């Protein structure tokens, strides 16, 4: 009987030892799994951070290629905030200085390009009686200037105008449709008075007035400053030209649709 009890007790001891070992193994396995999960999570986070850094770097390079320097500076600031310990930050600091210089150069280039634009205006030169080009320049308008006119026998007729503008005077050529449909350039004759009252409205609806005199095939404005002031505003400019000292005066309404860059064209004319 004593032997049996001894064997039973010994068996219980062995079982206890085995159980203890199993518990220890379970805890070790649990700790190992926890550490592995943490390592995997940290590894995943590092991969995500690396991918984000690469994406931001590519975004910086893309903006740099497009010369979008404001976006470059914005992306570099974001990169430094997200990845303060990245060695790329030193490289980007130097890049920021380079970008600032390029911004200044780009702004100067844009200003120069803007100054050289003349829009619908052309700088040309008068010719002498033999067709030789002189050194006296003028500006003309490359697009059609159209409008309407009324007269003793015409109401709401179509008209086109051509401009020749120089430093001393402005010339306006008016072309209407004749009875047979052909173009007729208005010229000085008994049916045309020699003086015109001219009203001008600029793109801001500011109004000016001046006078003109018929000379051969054109109306001359010898003090064109007010006309030029209106043209310098840019945008649309309208003119109302009316005969004075006539029993039944004709009136011409013309519109210059886009006078942008007149100032540049006139400056180029002055440089000649």
PDB file of C-alpha atoms in Angstrom:
ATOM      1  CA  UNK A   1       0.000   0.000   0.000  1.00  0.00           C
ATOM      2  CA  UNK A   2       2.846   2.365   0.872  1.00  0.00           C
ATOM      3  CA  UNK A   3       4.481   1.613  -2.439  1.00  0.00           C
ATOM      4  CA  UNK A   4       1.300   2.471  -4.251  1.00  0.00           C
ATOM      5  CA  UNK A   5       1.046   5.818  -2.475  1.00  0.00           C
ATOM      6  CA  UNK A   6       4.660   6.578  -3.259  1.00  0.00           C
ATOM      7  CA  UNK A   7       4.069   5.850  -6.941  1.00  0.00           C
ATOM      8  CA  UNK A   8       0.958   8.039  -6.976  1.00  0.00           C
ATOM      9  CA  UNK A   9       2.745  10.927  -5.321  1.00  0.00           C
ATOM     10  CA  UNK A  10       5.683  10.616  -7.695  1.00  0.00           C
ATOM     11  CA  UNK A  11       3.267  10.671 -10.638  1.00  0.00           C
ATOM     12  CA  UNK A  12       1.610  13.803  -9.378  1.00  0.00           C
ATOM     13  CA  UNK A  13       4.971  15.495  -8.983  1.00  0.00           C
ATOM     14  CA  UNK A  14       5.930  14.591 -12.531  1.00  0.00           C
ATOM     15  CA  UNK A  15       2.603  15.861 -13.849  1.00  0.00           C
ATOM     16  CA  UNK A  16       3.108  19.119 -11.946  1.00  0.00           C
ATOM     17  CA  UNK A  17       6.559  19.556 -13.412  1.00  0.00           C
ATOM     18  CA  UNK A  18       5.270  18.868 -16.916  1.00  0.00           C
ATOM     19  CA  UNK A  19       2.396  21.316 -16.439  1.00  0.00           C
ATOM     20  CA  UNK A  20       4.786  23.953 -15.215  1.00  0.00           C
ATOM     21  CA  UNK A  21       7.021  23.439 -18.217  1.00  0.00           C
ATOM     22  CA  UNK A  22       4.048  23.664 -20.547  1.00  0.00           C
ATOM     23  CA  UNK A  23       2.911  26.908 -18.926  1.00  0.00           C
ATOM     24  CA  UNK A  24       6.403  28.356 -19.285  1.00  0.00           C
ATOM     25  CA  UNK A  25       6.471  27.318 -22.935  1.00  0.00           C
ATOM     26  CA  UNK A  26       3.089  28.889 -23.534  1.00  0.00           C
ATOM     27  CA  UNK A  27       4.236  32.178 -22.005  1.00  0.00           C
ATOM     28  CA  UNK A  28       7.404  32.105 -24.086  1.00  0.00           C
ATOM     29  CA  UNK A  29       5.393  31.431 -27.217  1.00  0.00           C
ATOM     30  CA  UNK A  30       2.986  34.247 -26.373  1.00  0.00           C
ATOM     31  CA  UNK A  31       5.845  36.678 -25.744  1.00  0.00           C
ATOM     32  CA  UNK A  32       7.535  35.569 -28.944  1.00  0.00           C
ATOM     33  CA  UNK A  33       4.345  36.076 -30.941  1.00  0.00           C
ATOM     34  CA  UNK A  34       3.856  39.535 -29.392  1.00  0.00           C
ATOM     35  CA  UNK A  35       7.416  40.565 -30.240  1.00  0.00           C
ATOM     36  CA  UNK A  36       7.004  39.225 -33.772  1.00  0.00           C
ATOM     37  CA  UNK A  37       3.765  41.167 -34.203  1.00  0.00           C
ATOM     38  CA  UNK A  38       5.441  44.335 -32.926  1.00  0.00           C
ATOM     39  CA  UNK A  39       8.392  43.820 -35.246  1.00  0.00           C
ATOM     40  CA  UNK A  40       6.051  43.281 -38.203  1.00  0.00           C
ATOM     41  CA  UNK A  41       4.091  46.416 -37.310  1.00  0.00           C
ATOM     42  CA  UNK A  42       7.269  48.480 -37.011  1.00  0.00           C
ATOM     43  CA  UNK A  43       8.549  47.061 -40.276  1.00  0.00           C
ATOM     44  CA  UNK A  44       5.261  47.907 -41.979  1.00  0.00           C
ATOM     45  CA  UNK A  45       5.386  51.455 -40.619  1.00  0.00           C
ATOM     46  CA  UNK A  46       8.950  51.910 -41.883  1.00  0.00           C
ATOM     47  CA  UNK A  47       7.930  50.676 -45.327  1.00  0.00           C
ATOM     48  CA  UNK A  48       4.980  53.083 -45.399  1.00  0.00           C
ATOM     49  CA  UNK A  49       7.226  55.966 -44.328  1.00  0.00           C
ATOM     50  CA  UNK A  50       9.775  55.059 -46.993  1.00  0.00           C
ATOM     51  CA  UNK A  51       7.084  54.884 -49.664  1.00  0.00           C
ATOM     52  CA  UNK A  52       5.667  58.242 -48.504  1.00  0.00           C
ATOM     53  CA  UNK A  53       9.120  59.828 -48.607  1.00  0.00           C
ATOM     54  CA  UNK A  54       9.701  58.490 -52.116  1.00  0.00           C
ATOM     55  CA  UNK A  55       6.302  59.779 -53.237  1.00  0.00           C
ATOM     56  CA  UNK A  56       7.002  63.234 -51.826  1.00  0.00           C
ATOM     57  CA  UNK A  57      10.441  63.302 -53.460  1.00  0.00           C
ATOM     58  CA  UNK A  58       8.898  62.387 -56.811  1.00  0.00           C
ATOM     59  CA  UNK A  59       6.323  65.150 -56.336  1.00  0.00           C
ATOM     60  CA  UNK A  60       9.136  67.661 -55.746  1.00  0.00           C
ATOM     61  CA  UNK A  61      10.987  66.523 -58.880  1.00  0.00           C
ATOM     62  CA  UNK A  62       7.789  66.703 -60.944  1.00  0.00           C
ATOM     63  CA  UNK A  63       7.019  70.259 -59.802  1.00  0.00           C
ATOM     64  CA  UNK A  64      10.639  71.248 -60.449  1.00  0.00           C
ATOM     65  CA  UNK A  65      10.392  69.924 -64.002  1.00  0.00           C
ATOM     66  CA  UNK A  66       7.298  72.057 -64.585  1.00  0.00           C
ATOM     67  CA  UNK A  67       9.037  75.125 -63.104  1.00  0.00           C
ATOM     68  CA  UNK A  68       6.267  75.264 -60.514  1.00  0.00           C
ATOM     69  CA  UNK A  69       8.576  76.717 -57.904  1.00  0.00           C
ATOM     70  CA  UNK A  70       5.908  77.615 -55.351  1.00  0.00           C
ATOM     71  CA  UNK A  71       4.825  73.960 -55.264  1.00  0.00           C
ATOM     72  CA  UNK A  72       8.465  72.853 -54.954  1.00  0.00           C
ATOM     73  CA  UNK A  73       8.929  75.006 -51.839  1.00  0.00           C
ATOM     74  CA  UNK A  74       5.641  73.804 -50.395  1.00  0.00           C
ATOM     75  CA  UNK A  75       6.518  70.121 -50.934  1.00  0.00           C
ATOM     76  CA  UNK A  76      10.006  70.551 -49.444  1.00  0.00           C
ATOM     77  CA  UNK A  77       8.499  72.122 -46.301  1.00  0.00           C
ATOM     78  CA  UNK A  78       6.076  69.196 -46.029  1.00  0.00           C
ATOM     79  CA  UNK A  79       8.924  66.714 -46.488  1.00  0.00           C
ATOM     80  CA  UNK A  80      11.001  68.326 -43.737  1.00  0.00           C
ATOM     81  CA  UNK A  81       8.016  68.197 -41.392  1.00  0.00           C
ATOM     82  CA  UNK A  82       7.221  64.543 -42.118  1.00  0.00           C
ATOM     83  CA  UNK A  83      10.827  63.315 -42.313  1.00  0.00           C
ATOM     84  CA  UNK A  84      12.973  65.619 -40.123  1.00  0.00           C
ATOM     85  CA  UNK A  85      15.843  63.101 -39.844  1.00  0.00           C
ATOM     86  CA  UNK A  86      16.085  62.329 -43.569  1.00  0.00           C
ATOM     87  CA  UNK A  87      19.469  63.090 -45.182  1.00  0.00           C
ATOM     88  CA  UNK A  88      17.509  64.509 -48.139  1.00  0.00           C
ATOM     89  CA  UNK A  89      16.746  67.627 -46.090  1.00  0.00           C
ATOM     90  CA  UNK A  90      20.286  68.960 -46.564  1.00  0.00           C
ATOM     91  CA  UNK A  91      19.948  68.469 -50.292  1.00  0.00           C
ATOM     92  CA  UNK A  92      16.576  70.225 -50.299  1.00  0.00           C
ATOM     93  CA  UNK A  93      17.970  73.198 -48.373  1.00  0.00           C
ATOM     94  CA  UNK A  94      20.394  73.816 -51.226  1.00  0.00           C
ATOM     95  CA  UNK A  95      17.594  73.235 -53.712  1.00  0.00           C
ATOM     96  CA  UNK A  96      15.477  75.931 -52.027  1.00  0.00           C
ATOM     97  CA  UNK A  97      18.232  78.513 -52.607  1.00  0.00           C
ATOM     98  CA  UNK A  98      18.515  77.443 -56.248  1.00  0.00           C
ATOM     99  CA  UNK A  99      14.735  77.664 -56.650  1.00  0.00           C
ATOM    100  CA  UNK A 100      14.674  81.214 -55.267  1.00  0.00           C
ATOM    101  CA  UNK A 101      17.221  82.300 -57.888  1.00  0.00           C
ATOM    102  CA  UNK A 102      15.232  80.582 -60.629  1.00  0.00           C
ATOM    103  CA  UNK A 103      12.056  82.324 -59.448  1.00  0.00           C
ATOM    104  CA  UNK A 104      13.737  85.725 -59.804  1.00  0.00           C
ATOM    105  CA  UNK A 105      15.050  84.833 -63.268  1.00  0.00           C
ATOM    106  CA  UNK A 106      11.650  83.504 -64.356  1.00  0.00           C
ATOM    107  CA  UNK A 107       9.912  86.667 -63.137  1.00  0.00           C
ATOM    108  CA  UNK A 108      12.373  88.859 -65.041  1.00  0.00           C
ATOM    109  CA  UNK A 109      11.890  86.734 -68.182  1.00  0.00           C
ATOM    110  CA  UNK A 110       8.109  87.062 -67.914  1.00  0.00           C
ATOM    111  CA  UNK A 111       8.370  90.833 -67.494  1.00  0.00           C
ATOM    112  CA  UNK A 112      10.597  91.073 -70.575  1.00  0.00           C
ATOM    113  CA  UNK A 113       8.211  88.904 -72.597  1.00  0.00           C
ATOM    114  CA  UNK A 114       5.294  91.041 -71.452  1.00  0.00           C
ATOM    115  CA  UNK A 115       7.113  94.218 -72.480  1.00  0.00           C
ATOM    116  CA  UNK A 116       7.745  92.809 -75.955  1.00  0.00           C
ATOM    117  CA  UNK A 117       4.119  91.881 -76.605  1.00  0.00           C
ATOM    118  CA  UNK A 118       2.249  94.168 -78.991  1.00  0.00           C
ATOM    119  CA  UNK A 119      -1.030  92.259 -79.271  1.00  0.00           C
ATOM    120  CA  UNK A 120      -2.982  93.310 -82.368  1.00  0.00           C
ATOM    121  CA  UNK A 121      -0.686  96.285 -83.024  1.00  0.00           C
ATOM    122  CA  UNK A 122       2.050  96.335 -85.679  1.00  0.00           C
ATOM    123  CA  UNK A 123       4.962  98.758 -85.907  1.00  0.00           C
ATOM    124  CA  UNK A 124       5.538  99.739 -89.544  1.00  0.00           C
ATOM    125  CA  UNK A 125       7.210 102.509 -91.573  1.00  0.00           C
ATOM    126  CA  UNK A 126       5.861 105.025 -94.042  1.00  0.00           C
ATOM    127  CA  UNK A 127       7.002 104.894 -97.649  1.00  0.00           C
ATOM    128  CA  UNK A 128       8.009 107.823 -99.832  1.00  0.00           C
ATOM    129  CA  UNK A 129       6.590 108.626-103.276  1.00  0.00           C
ATOM    130  CA  UNK A 130       8.920 106.074-104.852  1.00  0.00           C
ATOM    131  CA  UNK A 131       7.859 103.249-102.539  1.00  0.00           C
ATOM    132  CA  UNK A 132      11.026 103.394-100.464  1.00  0.00           C
ATOM    133  CA  UNK A 133      10.725 102.692 -96.749  1.00  0.00           C
ATOM    134  CA  UNK A 134      11.440 105.762 -94.649  1.00  0.00           C
ATOM    135  CA  UNK A 135      12.675 105.925 -91.063  1.00  0.00           C
ATOM    136  CA  UNK A 136       9.363 107.426 -89.914  1.00  0.00           C
ATOM    137  CA  UNK A 137       7.328 104.773 -88.164  1.00  0.00           C
ATOM    138  CA  UNK A 138       3.684 104.307 -87.331  1.00  0.00           C
ATOM    139  CA  UNK A 139       1.386 101.774 -85.671  1.00  0.00           C
ATOM    140  CA  UNK A 140      -1.530 100.032 -87.326  1.00  0.00           C
ATOM    141  CA  UNK A 141      -4.170  97.606 -86.087  1.00  0.00           C
ATOM    142  CA  UNK A 142      -3.978  94.125 -87.582  1.00  0.00           C
ATOM    143  CA  UNK A 143      -7.623  93.143 -87.095  1.00  0.00           C
ATOM    144  CA  UNK A 144     -10.716  94.440 -88.846  1.00  0.00           C
ATOM    145  CA  UNK A 145     -12.213  97.536 -87.246  1.00  0.00           C
ATOM    146  CA  UNK A 146     -15.883  97.581 -88.117  1.00  0.00           C
ATOM    147  CA  UNK A 147     -18.874  99.740 -87.324  1.00  0.00           C
ATOM    148  CA  UNK A 148     -21.968 101.518 -88.594  1.00  0.00           C
ATOM    149  CA  UNK A 149     -22.679 104.885 -90.167  1.00  0.00           C
ATOM    150  CA  UNK A 150     -25.615 107.088 -91.014  1.00  0.00           C
ATOM    151  CA  UNK A 151     -25.770 109.788 -93.650  1.00  0.00           C
ATOM    152  CA  UNK A 152     -28.118 111.769 -95.873  1.00  0.00           C
ATOM    153  CA  UNK A 153     -29.062 108.720 -97.947  1.00  0.00           C
ATOM    154  CA  UNK A 154     -27.853 105.833 -95.739  1.00  0.00           C
ATOM    155  CA  UNK A 155     -29.077 104.638 -92.367  1.00  0.00           C
ATOM    156  CA  UNK A 156     -27.227 101.978 -90.394  1.00  0.00           C
ATOM    157  CA  UNK A 157     -24.727 101.223 -93.148  1.00  0.00           C
ATOM    158  CA  UNK A 158     -21.644  99.049 -92.657  1.00  0.00           C
ATOM    159  CA  UNK A 159     -18.237 100.643 -92.366  1.00  0.00           C
ATOM    160  CA  UNK A 160     -14.641  99.545 -91.824  1.00  0.00           C
ATOM    161  CA  UNK A 161     -11.783 101.635 -90.516  1.00  0.00           C
ATOM    162  CA  UNK A 162      -8.003 101.516 -90.718  1.00  0.00           C
ATOM    163  CA  UNK A 163      -5.650 103.301 -88.325  1.00  0.00           C
ATOM    164  CA  UNK A 164      -2.172 104.750 -88.811  1.00  0.00           C
ATOM    165  CA  UNK A 165      -0.856 106.178 -85.536  1.00  0.00           C
ATOM    166  CA  UNK A 166       2.485 107.924 -85.153  1.00  0.00           C
ATOM    167  CA  UNK A 167       4.118 110.237 -82.653  1.00  0.00           C
ATOM    168  CA  UNK A 168       2.614 113.419 -84.077  1.00  0.00           C
ATOM    169  CA  UNK A 169      -0.783 112.486 -85.466  1.00  0.00           C
ATOM    170  CA  UNK A 170      -3.424 109.794 -85.837  1.00  0.00           C
ATOM    171  CA  UNK A 171      -4.932 108.939 -89.216  1.00  0.00           C
ATOM    172  CA  UNK A 172      -8.317 107.236 -89.580  1.00  0.00           C
ATOM    173  CA  UNK A 173      -9.338 105.779 -92.960  1.00  0.00           C
ATOM    174  CA  UNK A 174     -13.071 105.125 -93.309  1.00  0.00           C
ATOM    175  CA  UNK A 175     -14.299 102.707 -95.975  1.00  0.00           C
ATOM    176  CA  UNK A 176     -18.031 102.430 -96.734  1.00  0.00           C
ATOM    177  CA  UNK A 177     -20.027 100.492 -99.316  1.00  0.00           C
ATOM    178  CA  UNK A 178     -20.896 102.344-102.549  1.00  0.00           C
ATOM    179  CA  UNK A 179     -24.167 102.134-104.405  1.00  0.00           C
ATOM    180  CA  UNK A 180     -22.884  99.187-106.443  1.00  0.00           C
ATOM    181  CA  UNK A 181     -21.524  97.400-103.397  1.00  0.00           C
ATOM    182  CA  UNK A 182     -17.885  98.318-103.947  1.00  0.00           C
ATOM    183  CA  UNK A 183     -15.665  99.715-101.223  1.00  0.00           C
ATOM    184  CA  UNK A 184     -15.397 103.484-101.300  1.00  0.00           C
ATOM    185  CA  UNK A 185     -12.780 105.365 -99.320  1.00  0.00           C
ATOM    186  CA  UNK A 186     -14.141 108.646 -98.047  1.00  0.00           C
ATOM    187  CA  UNK A 187     -12.215 111.557 -99.518  1.00  0.00           C
ATOM    188  CA  UNK A 188     -12.335 115.309 -99.355  1.00  0.00           C
ATOM    189  CA  UNK A 189     -14.817 116.785-101.786  1.00  0.00           C
ATOM    190  CA  UNK A 190     -17.775 119.160-101.914  1.00  0.00           C
ATOM    191  CA  UNK A 191     -20.014 116.618-100.204  1.00  0.00           C
ATOM    192  CA  UNK A 192     -17.626 116.134 -97.259  1.00  0.00           C
ATOM    193  CA  UNK A 193     -16.923 118.798 -94.649  1.00  0.00           C
ATOM    194  CA  UNK A 194     -13.373 119.370 -93.495  1.00  0.00           C
ATOM    195  CA  UNK A 195     -13.936 119.026 -89.763  1.00  0.00           C
ATOM    196  CA  UNK A 196     -15.098 116.207 -87.487  1.00  0.00           C
ATOM    197  CA  UNK A 197     -16.037 116.028 -83.820  1.00  0.00           C
ATOM    198  CA  UNK A 198     -14.688 112.833 -82.310  1.00  0.00           C
ATOM    199  CA  UNK A 199     -15.889 111.236 -79.085  1.00  0.00           C
ATOM    200  CA  UNK A 200     -13.961 108.357 -77.523  1.00  0.00           C
ATOM    201  CA  UNK A 201     -14.880 105.885 -74.783  1.00  0.00           C
ATOM    202  CA  UNK A 202     -12.247 103.615 -73.244  1.00  0.00           C
ATOM    203  CA  UNK A 203     -12.703 100.167 -71.716  1.00  0.00           C
ATOM    204  CA  UNK A 204     -13.496 101.739 -68.328  1.00  0.00           C
ATOM    205  CA  UNK A 205     -16.237 103.854 -69.945  1.00  0.00           C
ATOM    206  CA  UNK A 206     -14.256 107.024 -69.439  1.00  0.00           C
ATOM    207  CA  UNK A 207     -15.025 109.456 -72.248  1.00  0.00           C
ATOM    208  CA  UNK A 208     -12.755 111.819 -74.161  1.00  0.00           C
ATOM    209  CA  UNK A 209     -13.267 114.236 -77.030  1.00  0.00           C
ATOM    210  CA  UNK A 210     -11.083 115.681 -79.751  1.00  0.00           C
ATOM    211  CA  UNK A 211     -11.386 116.955 -83.314  1.00  0.00           C
ATOM    212  CA  UNK A 212     -10.220 115.824 -86.705  1.00  0.00           C
ATOM    213  CA  UNK A 213      -9.734 117.287 -90.165  1.00  0.00           C
ATOM    214  CA  UNK A 214     -10.322 115.528 -93.489  1.00  0.00           C
ATOM    215  CA  UNK A 215      -7.136 115.430 -95.509  1.00  0.00           C
ATOM    216  CA  UNK A 216      -7.279 113.642 -98.849  1.00  0.00           C
ATOM    217  CA  UNK A 217      -8.442 110.092 -97.989  1.00  0.00           C
ATOM    218  CA  UNK A 218      -8.151 110.172 -94.194  1.00  0.00           C
ATOM    219  CA  UNK A 219      -9.246 111.994 -91.075  1.00  0.00           C
ATOM    220  CA  UNK A 220      -6.250 113.462 -89.286  1.00  0.00           C
ATOM    221  CA  UNK A 221      -6.072 114.071 -85.541  1.00  0.00           C
ATOM    222  CA  UNK A 222      -3.102 116.350 -84.905  1.00  0.00           C
ATOM    223  CA  UNK A 223      -3.390 116.196 -81.107  1.00  0.00           C
ATOM    224  CA  UNK A 224      -3.953 112.462 -80.577  1.00  0.00           C
ATOM    225  CA  UNK A 225      -3.021 112.333 -76.882  1.00  0.00           C
ATOM    226  CA  UNK A 226      -6.602 111.706 -75.725  1.00  0.00           C
ATOM    227  CA  UNK A 227      -7.070 108.939 -78.263  1.00  0.00           C
ATOM    228  CA  UNK A 228      -3.783 107.361 -77.183  1.00  0.00           C
ATOM    229  CA  UNK A 229      -4.769 107.648 -73.512  1.00  0.00           C
ATOM    230  CA  UNK A 230      -7.923 105.661 -74.250  1.00  0.00           C
ATOM    231  CA  UNK A 231      -6.000 103.042 -76.230  1.00  0.00           C
ATOM    232  CA  UNK A 232      -3.461 102.575 -73.431  1.00  0.00           C
ATOM    233  CA  UNK A 233      -6.226 101.459 -71.082  1.00  0.00           C
ATOM    234  CA  UNK A 234      -6.567  98.304 -73.171  1.00  0.00           C
ATOM    235  CA  UNK A 235      -9.661  96.313 -73.973  1.00  0.00           C
ATOM    236  CA  UNK A 236     -12.444  97.761 -76.114  1.00  0.00           C
ATOM    237  CA  UNK A 237     -12.388 101.349 -77.349  1.00  0.00           C
ATOM    238  CA  UNK A 238     -15.308 102.974 -79.186  1.00  0.00           C
ATOM    239  CA  UNK A 239     -15.243 106.066 -81.378  1.00  0.00           C
ATOM    240  CA  UNK A 240     -18.092 108.262 -82.619  1.00  0.00           C
ATOM    241  CA  UNK A 241     -16.976 110.473 -85.506  1.00  0.00           C
ATOM    242  CA  UNK A 242     -19.443 113.116 -86.673  1.00  0.00           C
ATOM    243  CA  UNK A 243     -19.237 115.712 -89.374  1.00  0.00           C
ATOM    244  CA  UNK A 244     -19.681 119.300 -88.290  1.00  0.00           C
ATOM    245  CA  UNK A 245     -20.568 122.373 -90.347  1.00  0.00           C
ATOM    246  CA  UNK A 246     -22.806 120.261 -92.591  1.00  0.00           C
ATOM    247  CA  UNK A 247     -26.509 120.552 -93.338  1.00  0.00           C
ATOM    248  CA  UNK A 248     -27.019 116.790 -93.066  1.00  0.00           C
ATOM    249  CA  UNK A 249     -23.965 115.482 -91.165  1.00  0.00           C
ATOM    250  CA  UNK A 250     -22.880 111.860 -91.391  1.00  0.00           C
ATOM    251  CA  UNK A 251     -21.977 109.968 -88.240  1.00  0.00           C
ATOM    252  CA  UNK A 252     -19.623 106.984 -87.943  1.00  0.00           C
ATOM    253  CA  UNK A 253     -19.517 104.571 -84.984  1.00  0.00           C
ATOM    254  CA  UNK A 254     -16.526 102.239 -84.898  1.00  0.00           C
ATOM    255  CA  UNK A 255     -15.232  99.799 -82.299  1.00  0.00           C
ATOM    256  CA  UNK A 256     -11.669  98.600 -81.719  1.00  0.00           C
ATOM    257  CA  UNK A 257     -12.239  95.301 -79.939  1.00  0.00           C
ATOM    258  CA  UNK A 258      -8.901  94.728 -78.221  1.00  0.00           C
ATOM    259  CA  UNK A 259      -6.357  97.497 -77.741  1.00  0.00           C
ATOM    260  CA  UNK A 260      -4.159  95.603 -75.253  1.00  0.00           C
ATOM    261  CA  UNK A 261      -0.405  96.279 -75.444  1.00  0.00           C
ATOM    262  CA  UNK A 262      -0.797  99.605 -77.253  1.00  0.00           C
ATOM    263  CA  UNK A 263       1.638 101.123 -74.747  1.00  0.00           C
ATOM    264  CA  UNK A 264       4.279  98.518 -75.693  1.00  0.00           C
ATOM    265  CA  UNK A 265       3.799  99.139 -79.410  1.00  0.00           C
ATOM    266  CA  UNK A 266       4.045 102.908 -78.950  1.00  0.00           C
ATOM    267  CA  UNK A 267       7.197 102.480 -76.855  1.00  0.00           C
ATOM    268  CA  UNK A 268       8.742 100.413 -79.649  1.00  0.00           C
ATOM    269  CA  UNK A 269       7.758 103.155 -82.079  1.00  0.00           C
ATOM    270  CA  UNK A 270       9.493 105.736 -79.882  1.00  0.00           C
ATOM    271  CA  UNK A 271      12.647 103.604 -79.821  1.00  0.00           C
ATOM    272  CA  UNK A 272      12.955 103.746 -83.608  1.00  0.00           C
TER     273      UNK A 272
END
